[in-house]
Amino acid sequence: METFSVCELTAPRTILESRVIGREPNEFWRSRLLDFVAMYHDRGDHRAIRDFQVSTHGRSVDESAVEVVERCGWIPAESNSAGDRAVPARRAGPS
């Protein structure tokens, strides 16, 4: 039997709002996504809908991805000689 884990990628509400404002091309989408950010952060059932969470704030995509993979148990948590998590090489996207 296969199982799956739900990982919630998180950041402070103000950070998510600034990401939406900076990324969305027009007021229509900014408004809708800001409403979604507010609705989501006001929910009280986050623990019931996720197995674990990983913060993306102040971290690279690779750092966040490594933590997700480690927390899922897909690879063991290993450290390099500097004491940092090993970061896998990025694969080239589809051409």
PDB file of C-alpha atoms in Angstrom:
ATOM      1  CA  MET A   1       0.000   0.000   0.000  1.00  0.00           C
ATOM      2  CA  GLU A   2       1.375   3.398  -0.964  1.00  0.00           C
ATOM      3  CA  THR A   3       1.124   6.416   1.275  1.00  0.00           C
ATOM      4  CA  PHE A   4       1.748  10.078   0.776  1.00  0.00           C
ATOM      5  CA  SER A   5       2.664  13.021   2.960  1.00  0.00           C
ATOM      6  CA  VAL A   6       1.280  16.523   2.795  1.00  0.00           C
ATOM      7  CA  CYS A   7       3.915  19.219   3.232  1.00  0.00           C
ATOM      8  CA  GLU A   8       2.815  22.801   3.725  1.00  0.00           C
ATOM      9  CA  LEU A   9       5.349  25.317   2.407  1.00  0.00           C
ATOM     10  CA  THR A  10       5.103  28.358   4.653  1.00  0.00           C
ATOM     11  CA  ALA A  11       6.235  31.955   4.962  1.00  0.00           C
ATOM     12  CA  PRO A  12       5.006  34.811   7.128  1.00  0.00           C
ATOM     13  CA  ARG A  13       1.787  36.390   5.867  1.00  0.00           C
ATOM     14  CA  THR A  14       3.479  39.720   5.077  1.00  0.00           C
ATOM     15  CA  ILE A  15       6.084  37.908   2.983  1.00  0.00           C
ATOM     16  CA  LEU A  16       3.425  36.021   1.027  1.00  0.00           C
ATOM     17  CA  GLU A  17       1.546  39.263   0.417  1.00  0.00           C
ATOM     18  CA  SER A  18       4.689  40.993  -0.874  1.00  0.00           C
ATOM     19  CA  ARG A  19       5.422  38.014  -3.147  1.00  0.00           C
ATOM     20  CA  VAL A  20       1.920  38.219  -4.633  1.00  0.00           C
ATOM     21  CA  ILE A  21       2.146  41.992  -5.138  1.00  0.00           C
ATOM     22  CA  GLY A  22       5.530  41.683  -6.834  1.00  0.00           C
ATOM     23  CA  ARG A  23       4.670  38.696  -8.993  1.00  0.00           C
ATOM     24  CA  GLU A  24       1.106  39.118 -10.255  1.00  0.00           C
ATOM     25  CA  PRO A  25       0.655  41.006 -13.534  1.00  0.00           C
ATOM     26  CA  ASN A  26      -2.513  42.955 -12.730  1.00  0.00           C
ATOM     27  CA  GLU A  27      -4.866  44.082  -9.988  1.00  0.00           C
ATOM     28  CA  PHE A  28      -7.407  41.352 -10.795  1.00  0.00           C
ATOM     29  CA  TRP A  29      -4.988  38.548  -9.863  1.00  0.00           C
ATOM     30  CA  ARG A  30      -3.272  40.478  -7.056  1.00  0.00           C
ATOM     31  CA  SER A  31      -6.631  41.072  -5.396  1.00  0.00           C
ATOM     32  CA  ARG A  32      -7.760  37.457  -5.668  1.00  0.00           C
ATOM     33  CA  LEU A  33      -4.500  35.988  -4.455  1.00  0.00           C
ATOM     34  CA  LEU A  34      -4.227  38.459  -1.578  1.00  0.00           C
ATOM     35  CA  ASP A  35      -7.751  37.403  -0.552  1.00  0.00           C
ATOM     36  CA  PHE A  36      -6.621  33.773  -0.704  1.00  0.00           C
ATOM     37  CA  VAL A  37      -3.530  34.492   1.435  1.00  0.00           C
ATOM     38  CA  ALA A  38      -5.751  36.190   4.038  1.00  0.00           C
ATOM     39  CA  MET A  39      -8.312  33.360   4.016  1.00  0.00           C
ATOM     40  CA  TYR A  40      -5.628  30.716   4.285  1.00  0.00           C
ATOM     41  CA  HIS A  41      -3.805  32.389   7.172  1.00  0.00           C
ATOM     42  CA  ASP A  42      -7.084  32.895   9.048  1.00  0.00           C
ATOM     43  CA  ARG A  43      -7.876  29.150   8.951  1.00  0.00           C
ATOM     44  CA  GLY A  44      -7.553  27.267  12.194  1.00  0.00           C
ATOM     45  CA  ASP A  45      -7.147  23.738  10.844  1.00  0.00           C
ATOM     46  CA  HIS A  46      -3.631  23.759   9.420  1.00  0.00           C
ATOM     47  CA  ARG A  47      -2.443  20.899  11.637  1.00  0.00           C
ATOM     48  CA  ALA A  48      -5.326  18.750  10.427  1.00  0.00           C
ATOM     49  CA  ILE A  49      -4.539  19.229   6.740  1.00  0.00           C
ATOM     50  CA  ARG A  50      -0.762  18.696   6.732  1.00  0.00           C
ATOM     51  CA  ASP A  51       1.745  16.160   7.954  1.00  0.00           C
ATOM     52  CA  PHE A  52       4.512  18.732   8.353  1.00  0.00           C
ATOM     53  CA  GLN A  53       5.527  22.205   7.259  1.00  0.00           C
ATOM     54  CA  VAL A  54       8.670  23.702   5.795  1.00  0.00           C
ATOM     55  CA  SER A  55       9.402  27.415   5.831  1.00  0.00           C
ATOM     56  CA  THR A  56      10.555  28.928   2.546  1.00  0.00           C
ATOM     57  CA  HIS A  57      11.291  32.355   3.994  1.00  0.00           C
ATOM     58  CA  GLY A  58      14.939  33.364   3.929  1.00  0.00           C
ATOM     59  CA  ARG A  59      15.964  30.119   2.233  1.00  0.00           C
ATOM     60  CA  SER A  60      16.812  29.077  -1.280  1.00  0.00           C
ATOM     61  CA  VAL A  61      14.586  26.755  -3.281  1.00  0.00           C
ATOM     62  CA  ASP A  62      17.257  24.061  -2.940  1.00  0.00           C
ATOM     63  CA  GLU A  63      17.441  24.409   0.847  1.00  0.00           C
ATOM     64  CA  SER A  64      13.656  24.147   1.184  1.00  0.00           C
ATOM     65  CA  ALA A  65      13.504  21.199  -1.233  1.00  0.00           C
ATOM     66  CA  VAL A  66      16.216  19.296   0.646  1.00  0.00           C
ATOM     67  CA  GLU A  67      14.277  19.679   3.883  1.00  0.00           C
ATOM     68  CA  VAL A  68      11.070  18.417   2.237  1.00  0.00           C
ATOM     69  CA  VAL A  69      12.855  15.373   0.824  1.00  0.00           C
ATOM     70  CA  GLU A  70      14.549  14.634   4.155  1.00  0.00           C
ATOM     71  CA  ARG A  71      11.321  15.058   6.146  1.00  0.00           C
ATOM     72  CA  CYS A  72       9.530  12.678   3.760  1.00  0.00           C
ATOM     73  CA  GLY A  73      12.259  10.134   4.425  1.00  0.00           C
ATOM     74  CA  TRP A  74      13.278   9.887   0.790  1.00  0.00           C
ATOM     75  CA  ILE A  75      16.927  10.558   1.637  1.00  0.00           C
ATOM     76  CA  PRO A  76      18.692  10.510   4.993  1.00  0.00           C
ATOM     77  CA  ALA A  77      19.532  13.828   6.600  1.00  0.00           C
ATOM     78  CA  GLU A  78      23.255  14.173   5.938  1.00  0.00           C
ATOM     79  CA  SER A  79      25.667  16.988   6.600  1.00  0.00           C
ATOM     80  CA  ASN A  80      28.622  18.107   4.566  1.00  0.00           C
ATOM     81  CA  SER A  81      31.980  18.974   6.093  1.00  0.00           C
ATOM     82  CA  ALA A  82      30.835  22.550   6.792  1.00  0.00           C
ATOM     83  CA  GLY A  83      27.865  21.259   8.794  1.00  0.00           C
ATOM     84  CA  ASP A  84      25.311  22.423   6.231  1.00  0.00           C
ATOM     85  CA  ARG A  85      22.746  20.215   4.567  1.00  0.00           C
ATOM     86  CA  ALA A  86      23.884  18.765   1.292  1.00  0.00           C
ATOM     87  CA  VAL A  87      22.134  20.501  -1.591  1.00  0.00           C
ATOM     88  CA  PRO A  88      21.522  18.395  -4.692  1.00  0.00           C
ATOM     89  CA  ALA A  89      22.565  19.714  -8.073  1.00  0.00           C
ATOM     90  CA  ARG A  90      19.731  21.282 -10.041  1.00  0.00           C
ATOM     91  CA  ARG A  91      18.562  19.405 -13.051  1.00  0.00           C
ATOM     92  CA  ALA A  92      17.933  21.237 -16.274  1.00  0.00           C
ATOM     93  CA  GLY A  93      14.255  21.765 -16.992  1.00  0.00           C
ATOM     94  CA  PRO A  94      12.420  20.466 -20.044  1.00  0.00           C
ATOM     95  CA  SER A  95      13.623  21.900 -23.331  1.00  0.00           C
TER      96      SER A  95
END
